[in-house]
Amino acid sequence: PVAAAIFLFSLAVYSFSRREAPGALPLMTGALFGALWLFGLGMVADSHDAAAKIFWHRFQAAWHMPSVTAMMCFALEYTQPGRWLSRRNLALLSLLPLLTAVGVFASSSSLVWHTLQVMPDGHVVGQYSLSGWLLMAYGLGLFLINVAAYGWLFIRSPAHRWPVIVLLVGASVSRVLYVLATVQSAGTGHAITLVVAAIVLVWGLYAIAFFGFRILDPLGAARQTVIRQMREGMIVFDNEWRAVSVNPAAERILAERASQLRGRSWAQLLPTAGPPPEGEIAAGAAALEITLGAGAGLRSYALDLSPLVDQRGLRAGSLLLLLDTTAQRRAQMQAQAQERALAVMRERERIARELHDSAGQVLAFVNTQGQATRRLLARGNVELADEYLARLVEVAQEADTDLRESILGLRVALTDQGLARALAAYLDQYQRRYGIHAELVGSETLAGTALEPFVEVQLLRIVQEALTNARKHSGARAVRVALERDTDCVTVVIRDDGCGFATDELREREGVGLRVMRERAREVGGDLIVRSTPGEGAAITVTAPIPRDAEGDEHARIAGG
């Protein structure tokens, strides 16, 4: 008994050190009462004087009711912290244990026994009074309240079920042992052993349920609160990729209850995400981004998957987070639309300047040539006037061709199709209109690469201007546009099989078209190089940088599209 008392006293000290946890103080109080009870039993066995034995017998009996009451207080506080164990209820529950302790030490007729006597073998034997049996019945009633409280908790909180089972086992077995000890009488050695076992068992198992399962640990409660309140959907998969846990946010996202979602496979829960990945993935990966809903309720979700590893280092499953990226995607689309609108405005300004430089010059030439022709006709110089008119017709035809080609280029809009598809559409029209074979290679190299709209517009216009020069000046029968992608840049190579020219004469022969192409390349932070050999055609290479986050943005755009 004394060794068991020391154990319970240590448990009381530890409970006091964790007193901030709801239920720790009732556990501490019950452990102290149990320690005093056990200490009294030990002193009964160790005393030799009859009067001392009766004193210590009354002493240990004084802690029966307080200990049982503390058990119920712990049950109430553990089940509903701060609700059922109010100050008023605690005062009412403490009244009877206090009166019982006073009655136990009454010198005459006792509240618990009719008589107490020391047997020849040194053990104390008592005959219970009616009030003593009523007190035992009251203790049994408190035990039934404990069972009811734990049963309520078992039904309401699945997370508490294993601790509740431990609590019920401890309370039930200890109650059986104590009843057996009472029936055999508290004076036999065997009875003392049963009482010691009952006290140690109940408070030991209570401590295991309370501290071992850490149900009332603030960190554990905080984790549960975070899981319930988090906006991201959370699904826990086992190693067979079947859902074993779903948080409330995932229920809302998937529009089904957790009980219906648990047990389903990855393919059943996320049919548009493809097969489950081999390893860890980061949020926003293109292959693992899904859209759910329809119409105005359509939403985008990036998937963030992490492996779950147990203490042995073995994989226990996977944790999937559904991150709502709808607002981000909408903001990106809006920003892209604004960028494209700005690019269109800047392109219109450039077209206005080019029209001023090209069409303005043509109209000025037509005006001058027309006036000269009129003067020649007035003088009767018909032959020279006819030459002037022929030149006017030739210039008008060239202007008409250039204007139609400009319209052809302007009709090829980038919108959301990207540079490669815009170039393919333009080359198809170019080939059908002029009969020059046009080929696009390397379009697949731009997959997953998002250039700024202004950069795409400038590269498209450079290609169009280069093909215009090939048609007008080189006599080419075939042109080839090649797209190449490096770590930090995109390269476009425009090659023709025309007559070519000497590059050392380039500065002298550089016209408006080539100058405009160089300006466009510089505006996007790129470079333009012209290579040509007489009789072997020409090649124009233009390079444009790729923004650092362009690839990731394009992944997201393709996945969400």
XYZ file of C-alpha atoms in Angstrom:
561
model
C 0.000 0.000 0.000
C 2.738 2.476 0.850
C 4.531 1.862 -2.470
C 1.242 2.347 -4.324
C 0.625 5.544 -2.342
C 3.987 6.904 -3.437
C 3.075 6.107 -7.049
C -0.249 7.970 -6.799
C 1.405 10.915 -5.041
C 3.895 11.138 -7.941
C 0.976 11.029 -10.367
C -0.676 13.891 -8.440
C 2.499 15.974 -8.663
C 2.753 15.357 -12.418
C -0.929 16.238 -12.895
C -0.372 19.481 -11.017
C 2.481 20.351 -13.371
C -0.001 19.962 -16.266
C -2.832 21.742 -14.469
C -3.544 24.040 -17.430
C -5.148 21.099 -19.252
C -8.899 20.710 -18.512
C -9.337 17.714 -16.190
C -5.819 17.734 -14.758
C -6.855 19.195 -11.386
C -9.607 16.592 -10.724
C -7.105 13.898 -11.670
C -4.560 15.380 -9.260
C -7.138 15.587 -6.445
C -8.312 12.020 -6.985
C -4.725 10.744 -7.028
C -4.039 12.537 -3.714
C -7.165 11.059 -2.114
C -6.163 7.633 -3.417
C -2.648 8.075 -2.023
C -4.065 8.967 1.431
C -6.406 5.974 1.227
C -3.498 3.669 0.408
C -1.306 5.206 3.111
C -4.049 4.508 5.681
C -4.282 0.881 4.535
C -0.539 0.524 4.915
C -0.640 1.959 8.419
C -3.474 -0.424 9.388
C -1.317 -3.376 8.361
C 1.779 -1.993 10.100
C 0.200 -0.944 13.427
C 0.292 -3.345 16.429
C -1.837 -1.462 18.944
C -5.617 -2.048 18.676
C -6.463 1.639 19.118
C -3.949 2.617 16.432
C -5.343 0.045 14.058
C -8.901 1.388 14.531
C -7.673 4.991 14.034
C -5.911 4.206 10.791
C -8.858 2.115 9.656
C -11.116 5.151 10.155
C -8.463 7.321 8.458
C -8.367 5.238 5.268
C -12.191 4.970 5.225
C -12.457 8.763 5.364
C -11.018 8.968 1.811
C -13.387 6.478 0.157
C -16.108 8.972 -0.698
C -13.740 11.862 -1.676
C -11.888 9.518 -4.017
C -15.082 8.264 -5.672
C -16.371 11.836 -5.975
C -13.094 12.945 -7.549
C -13.514 10.145 -10.112
C -16.871 11.562 -11.152
C -15.509 15.135 -11.232
C -12.759 13.955 -13.549
C -15.328 12.207 -15.768
C -17.456 15.367 -16.023
C -14.497 17.632 -16.782
C -12.940 15.178 -19.231
C -16.217 14.724 -21.095
C -17.258 18.391 -21.312
C -14.469 20.694 -20.063
C -15.829 23.747 -18.253
C -19.511 22.867 -18.741
C -20.744 20.240 -16.284
C -18.237 20.707 -13.457
C -19.318 24.216 -12.474
C -18.431 25.762 -9.102
C -21.944 25.175 -7.775
C -21.923 21.517 -8.808
C -18.458 21.078 -7.315
C -19.629 22.547 -3.994
C -22.669 20.264 -3.898
C -20.590 17.202 -4.754
C -18.059 18.060 -2.036
C -20.650 18.342 0.732
C -21.345 14.625 1.233
C -17.657 13.522 1.211
C -16.946 16.164 3.856
C -19.823 14.993 6.110
C -18.785 11.368 5.617
C -15.199 12.101 6.698
C -16.483 13.783 9.860
C -18.877 10.902 10.572
C -16.167 8.290 10.112
C -14.202 9.695 13.086
C -17.219 9.934 15.406
C -16.308 8.291 18.704
C -19.719 6.785 19.344
C -22.105 5.317 16.764
C -20.518 5.732 13.373
C -22.059 6.961 10.176
C -20.532 3.963 8.403
C -20.252 1.091 10.950
C -22.258 -0.194 13.869
C -19.119 -1.673 15.397
C -15.368 -1.874 14.774
C -13.156 -4.472 16.445
C -9.660 -5.860 16.111
C -9.517 -9.582 15.476
C -6.932 -11.843 17.172
C -4.940 -12.000 13.932
C -4.614 -8.173 14.028
C -7.107 -7.254 11.346
C -9.952 -4.764 11.822
C -13.498 -5.963 11.117
C -16.510 -3.661 10.949
C -20.256 -4.169 10.642
C -21.757 -1.656 8.202
C -24.681 0.440 9.314
C -27.656 1.354 7.142
C -26.098 4.703 6.319
C -22.893 2.896 5.400
C -24.741 0.757 2.855
C -26.510 3.879 1.549
C -23.144 5.550 1.083
C -21.977 2.529 -0.890
C -25.106 2.767 -3.027
C -24.378 6.474 -3.537
C -20.872 5.604 -4.688
C -22.355 3.086 -7.123
C -24.649 5.831 -8.446
C -21.628 8.083 -9.050
C -20.014 5.221 -10.924
C -23.100 4.884 -13.159
C -22.925 8.628 -13.894
C -19.291 8.118 -14.943
C -20.328 5.344 -17.310
C -23.102 7.497 -18.797
C -20.724 10.444 -19.334
C -18.096 8.262 -20.984
C -20.739 6.593 -23.154
C -21.929 10.012 -24.320
C -18.354 10.955 -25.199
C -17.813 7.630 -26.995
C -20.785 8.301 -29.269
C -20.168 11.994 -29.881
C -16.391 12.010 -30.446
C -14.729 9.242 -32.486
C -11.297 10.658 -31.570
C -11.983 9.878 -27.887
C -13.166 6.303 -28.299
C -9.957 4.511 -27.375
C -9.328 6.701 -24.316
C -12.956 6.190 -23.260
C -12.527 2.417 -23.509
C -9.472 2.648 -21.241
C -11.414 4.808 -18.761
C -14.382 2.441 -18.701
C -12.153 -0.589 -18.194
C -10.360 1.101 -15.313
C -13.564 2.280 -13.619
C -15.404 -1.020 -14.100
C -12.628 -3.380 -13.018
C -11.747 -1.226 -10.006
C -15.392 -1.151 -8.960
C -15.631 -4.946 -9.154
C -12.470 -5.332 -7.104
C -13.692 -2.911 -4.471
C -17.055 -4.671 -4.174
C -15.278 -7.995 -3.741
C -13.070 -6.472 -1.062
C -16.107 -5.046 0.759
C -17.938 -8.366 0.678
C -14.958 -10.185 2.124
C -14.674 -7.412 4.748
C -12.054 -4.736 4.864
C -10.083 -6.518 7.548
C -8.637 -9.471 5.637
C -5.268 -9.277 4.020
C -6.719 -10.406 0.724
C -9.216 -7.549 0.925
C -6.444 -5.010 1.391
C -4.729 -6.378 -1.705
C -7.953 -6.011 -3.721
C -8.478 -2.438 -2.552
C -4.887 -1.496 -3.422
C -5.289 -3.056 -6.869
C -8.591 -1.234 -7.421
C -7.200 2.200 -6.465
C -3.978 1.859 -8.450
C -5.818 0.436 -11.475
C -8.437 3.163 -11.736
C -6.097 6.144 -11.356
C -3.316 4.540 -13.371
C -5.614 3.889 -16.325
C -7.149 7.346 -15.946
C -3.677 8.842 -16.232
C -2.918 6.731 -19.307
C -6.142 7.858 -20.996
C -5.573 11.460 -20.010
C -1.864 11.906 -20.659
C -1.015 8.941 -22.885
C -3.566 9.664 -25.611
C -2.982 13.419 -25.287
C -6.592 14.112 -26.236
C -6.638 17.291 -24.167
C -3.173 18.385 -25.261
C -3.492 21.942 -26.677
C -1.342 21.023 -29.658
C -3.552 18.098 -30.600
C -6.668 20.200 -30.183
C -5.041 22.957 -32.228
C -4.291 20.540 -35.054
C -7.878 19.347 -35.114
C -9.140 22.934 -35.100
C -6.841 23.883 -37.956
C -7.985 20.889 -39.998
C -11.630 21.789 -39.428
C -11.165 25.488 -40.192
C -8.659 25.355 -43.047
C -9.883 26.601 -46.410
C -7.844 24.093 -48.366
C -9.393 20.718 -48.973
C -7.432 17.901 -47.307
C -7.619 14.227 -48.256
C -5.497 11.516 -46.637
C -4.814 8.447 -48.807
C -3.445 5.102 -47.730
C -0.791 3.235 -49.705
C -3.514 1.785 -51.946
C -4.579 5.339 -52.871
C -7.906 5.097 -51.098
C -9.222 8.016 -49.059
C -9.162 7.395 -45.313
C -9.831 10.939 -44.053
C -11.474 14.043 -45.516
C -11.732 17.464 -43.879
C -14.835 19.716 -44.095
C -13.292 21.894 -46.819
C -12.789 18.834 -49.054
C -16.429 17.885 -48.435
C -17.505 21.304 -49.730
C -15.171 21.154 -52.720
C -16.245 17.657 -53.779
C -19.885 18.323 -52.817
C -20.255 15.077 -50.845
C -20.156 14.019 -47.216
C -16.998 12.582 -45.703
C -18.705 9.254 -45.027
C -19.386 8.915 -48.763
C -15.895 9.990 -49.796
C -13.955 7.717 -47.454
C -12.913 4.466 -49.112
C -12.979 5.850 -52.648
C -9.931 5.587 -54.862
C -7.890 8.443 -56.307
C -9.469 7.903 -59.740
C -12.977 8.054 -58.290
C -12.348 11.242 -56.352
C -10.214 13.051 -58.966
C -11.019 11.560 -62.383
C -9.590 14.557 -64.296
C -6.229 14.504 -62.470
C -4.965 11.358 -64.164
C -3.338 8.437 -62.345
C -1.776 9.036 -58.913
C 1.815 10.306 -59.177
C 4.863 8.301 -58.246
C 6.315 10.758 -55.758
C 5.897 14.153 -54.166
C 4.508 16.985 -56.282
C 4.321 20.706 -55.749
C 1.195 22.809 -55.917
C 0.390 24.258 -59.348
C 1.899 21.459 -61.440
C 0.135 21.382 -64.802
C -0.585 17.661 -64.828
C -2.168 17.848 -61.376
C -4.461 20.824 -61.601
C -8.161 20.244 -61.943
C -11.333 22.221 -62.524
C -14.583 21.381 -60.760
C -18.098 22.625 -61.276
C -19.653 24.238 -64.327
C -20.679 27.653 -65.551
C -20.470 30.388 -62.949
C -19.523 27.776 -60.334
C -16.430 26.583 -62.216
C -13.375 26.639 -59.961
C -9.725 25.710 -60.395
C -7.713 23.725 -57.857
C -3.990 23.082 -57.727
C -2.997 19.811 -56.092
C -0.238 19.650 -53.478
C 0.742 16.079 -52.585
C 3.114 15.053 -49.795
C 4.123 11.559 -48.602
C 3.290 10.476 -45.055
C 6.126 8.602 -43.349
C 5.844 6.767 -40.023
C 8.449 6.606 -37.246
C 10.198 3.681 -38.963
C 10.716 5.715 -42.107
C 8.177 3.652 -44.064
C 5.558 5.283 -46.245
C 2.167 5.216 -44.513
C 0.167 7.058 -47.158
C -0.135 10.457 -48.811
C -1.562 13.851 -47.890
C -3.318 15.785 -50.661
C -4.250 19.455 -50.394
C -6.718 21.041 -52.824
C -5.655 24.673 -53.218
C -8.291 26.986 -54.691
C -6.561 28.961 -57.449
C -9.711 30.352 -59.071
C -9.099 33.946 -58.019
C -5.440 33.679 -59.001
C -6.315 32.294 -62.425
C -8.903 34.994 -62.992
C -6.415 37.669 -61.977
C -3.836 36.183 -64.349
C -6.328 36.091 -67.193
C -7.311 39.675 -66.484
C -3.665 40.740 -66.372
C -2.993 38.910 -69.646
C -5.995 40.597 -71.236
C -4.695 43.978 -70.086
C -1.231 43.185 -71.406
C -2.663 42.150 -74.758
C -4.770 45.312 -74.912
C -1.659 47.373 -74.189
C 0.277 45.445 -76.825
C -2.483 46.120 -79.361
C -2.408 49.836 -78.583
C 1.354 49.981 -78.981
C 1.117 48.030 -82.217
C -1.472 50.446 -83.549
C 0.858 53.342 -82.816
C 3.641 51.575 -84.708
C 1.350 50.800 -87.633
C 0.410 54.477 -87.742
C 4.079 55.434 -87.943
C 4.758 52.830 -90.613
C 1.799 53.991 -92.660
C 3.129 57.508 -92.368
C 6.553 56.378 -93.566
C 5.420 54.010 -96.299
C 1.933 54.899 -97.500
C 2.656 58.597 -96.898
C 5.703 58.415 -99.142
C 3.766 56.576 -101.836
C 0.976 59.134 -101.829
C 3.493 61.961 -101.934
C 5.173 60.296 -104.923
C 1.802 59.803 -106.669
C 0.932 63.441 -106.086
C 4.245 64.698 -107.435
C 4.211 62.289 -110.393
C 0.586 63.125 -111.216
C 1.274 66.884 -111.330
C 4.320 66.309 -113.518
C 2.236 64.177 -115.872
C -0.395 66.918 -116.186
C 2.278 69.458 -117.098
C 3.699 67.127 -119.713
C 0.278 66.577 -121.250
C -0.309 70.334 -121.292
C 2.883 70.762 -123.258
C 1.900 67.965 -125.634
C 4.718 65.646 -124.522
C 2.539 62.540 -124.613
C 5.351 60.027 -124.819
C 7.051 61.185 -121.612
C 3.696 61.573 -119.895
C 2.929 57.920 -120.705
C 6.169 56.864 -119.047
C 5.188 58.821 -115.933
C 1.764 57.197 -115.928
C 3.297 53.733 -116.287
C 5.459 54.429 -113.269
C 2.371 55.594 -111.369
C 0.571 52.359 -112.204
C 3.585 50.309 -111.079
C 3.842 52.177 -107.766
C 0.077 51.848 -107.226
C 0.257 48.101 -107.831
C 3.147 47.757 -105.392
C 1.271 49.825 -102.814
C -1.825 47.673 -103.302
C 0.213 44.496 -102.803
C 1.905 45.901 -99.707
C -1.425 47.016 -98.280
C -3.009 43.627 -98.854
C -0.041 41.940 -97.240
C -0.287 44.244 -94.252
C -3.978 43.407 -93.935
C -3.102 39.710 -94.181
C -0.636 40.083 -91.335
C -3.041 42.075 -89.195
C -5.765 39.465 -89.620
C -3.545 36.906 -87.903
C -4.300 37.776 -84.277
C -2.471 36.233 -81.360
C -5.410 36.228 -78.876
C -4.909 33.109 -76.704
C -3.481 30.838 -79.400
C 0.147 31.756 -78.786
C 2.992 32.609 -81.168
C 3.465 29.177 -82.743
C -0.161 28.775 -83.814
C -0.332 32.362 -85.072
C 2.761 31.785 -87.212
C 1.312 28.545 -88.595
C -1.891 30.340 -89.606
C 0.039 33.182 -91.257
C 2.384 30.885 -93.203
C -0.595 28.913 -94.506
C -2.206 32.081 -95.894
C 1.154 33.351 -97.197
C 1.712 30.149 -99.171
C -1.782 30.105 -100.670
C -1.680 33.790 -101.624
C 1.796 34.034 -103.159
C 2.554 30.456 -104.205
C 5.769 30.417 -102.155
C 6.294 27.231 -100.165
C 6.261 28.151 -96.446
C 7.307 25.760 -93.662
C 7.213 26.085 -89.846
C 9.454 23.829 -87.740
C 10.074 23.563 -83.999
C 6.651 24.783 -82.874
C 6.619 22.087 -80.200
C 9.647 23.687 -78.527
C 7.448 26.537 -77.311
C 5.036 24.206 -75.499
C 4.993 25.221 -71.850
C 6.558 28.627 -72.581
C 4.520 31.794 -72.120
C 5.964 34.970 -73.602
C 4.632 38.396 -72.803
C 1.943 39.443 -75.324
C 4.020 42.415 -76.482
C 6.985 40.128 -77.175
C 4.816 37.711 -79.161
C 3.399 40.570 -81.245
C 6.851 41.923 -82.090
C 8.218 38.491 -83.072
C 5.187 37.871 -85.294
C 5.601 41.237 -87.033
C 9.335 40.619 -87.547
C 8.559 37.318 -89.291
C 5.911 38.992 -91.451
C 8.292 41.781 -92.475
C 11.067 39.290 -93.267
C 8.744 37.233 -95.487
C 7.581 40.400 -97.223
C 11.188 41.245 -98.040
C 11.771 37.685 -99.280
C 8.779 37.955 -101.622
C 9.613 41.420 -102.921
C 13.398 41.360 -103.266
C 14.838 37.827 -103.246
C 12.690 35.934 -105.719
C 12.459 33.088 -103.253
C 10.489 29.921 -104.060
C 10.500 28.592 -100.487
C 10.803 30.059 -96.997
C 11.351 28.324 -93.682
C 10.623 29.627 -90.160
C 12.319 27.712 -87.322
C 11.531 28.140 -83.620
C 14.149 27.292 -81.021
C 14.028 27.534 -77.258
C 16.990 27.861 -74.885
C 17.107 28.173 -71.100
C 16.375 31.879 -71.023
C 15.494 32.885 -74.590
C 13.452 32.087 -77.688
C 15.061 32.206 -81.132
C 13.247 32.599 -84.462
C 15.178 31.928 -87.691
C 13.629 33.031 -91.039
C 15.429 31.520 -94.043
C 14.712 31.834 -97.800
C 16.253 30.315 -100.944
C 16.324 33.565 -102.885
C 19.147 35.408 -104.628
C 20.795 36.601 -101.440
C 23.245 39.515 -101.141
C 26.648 40.412 -99.764
C 26.427 41.201 -96.060
C 29.162 43.842 -96.331
C 26.755 45.871 -98.485
C 23.976 45.481 -95.932
C 24.381 48.884 -94.282
C 24.185 50.622 -97.652
C 21.157 48.573 -98.766
C 19.303 48.507 -95.407
C 15.833 49.835 -96.039
C 12.871 50.799 -93.926
C 11.703 47.172 -93.426
C 15.004 45.914 -92.000
C 15.372 48.997 -89.829
C 11.878 48.431 -88.394
C 12.717 44.793 -87.669
C 15.799 45.833 -85.704
C 13.771 48.367 -83.726
C 11.165 45.728 -82.859
C 13.874 43.332 -81.652
C 15.457 46.011 -79.461
C 12.081 46.935 -77.934
C 11.674 43.419 -76.505
C 15.253 43.277 -75.220
C 16.377 40.992 -78.019
C 18.776 41.036 -80.953
C 18.522 40.603 -84.726
C 21.251 39.197 -86.988
C 21.161 39.060 -90.813
C 23.281 36.532 -92.743
C 23.309 36.163 -96.521
C 25.452 34.959 -99.369
C 24.843 35.928 -103.012
C 22.998 33.117 -104.779
C 22.341 31.166 -101.561
C 19.475 33.062 -99.946
C 19.339 34.909 -96.637
C 18.718 34.086 -93.000
C 17.433 36.422 -90.302
C 17.841 35.363 -86.665
C 15.964 37.171 -83.902
C 16.311 36.361 -80.203
C 13.946 37.359 -77.350
C 14.387 36.692 -73.602
C 11.957 34.513 -71.597
C 10.704 35.848 -68.242
C 11.801 33.677 -65.301
C 8.242 32.735 -64.265
C 6.906 32.325 -67.793
C 7.160 28.564 -67.846
C 5.252 28.105 -64.622
C 2.558 30.537 -65.761
C 2.130 28.654 -68.992
C 1.819 25.344 -67.136
C -0.971 26.840 -65.092
C -2.659 28.349 -68.143
C -2.660 25.056 -70.051
C -3.865 23.042 -67.058
C -6.642 25.446 -66.172
C -7.666 25.918 -69.791
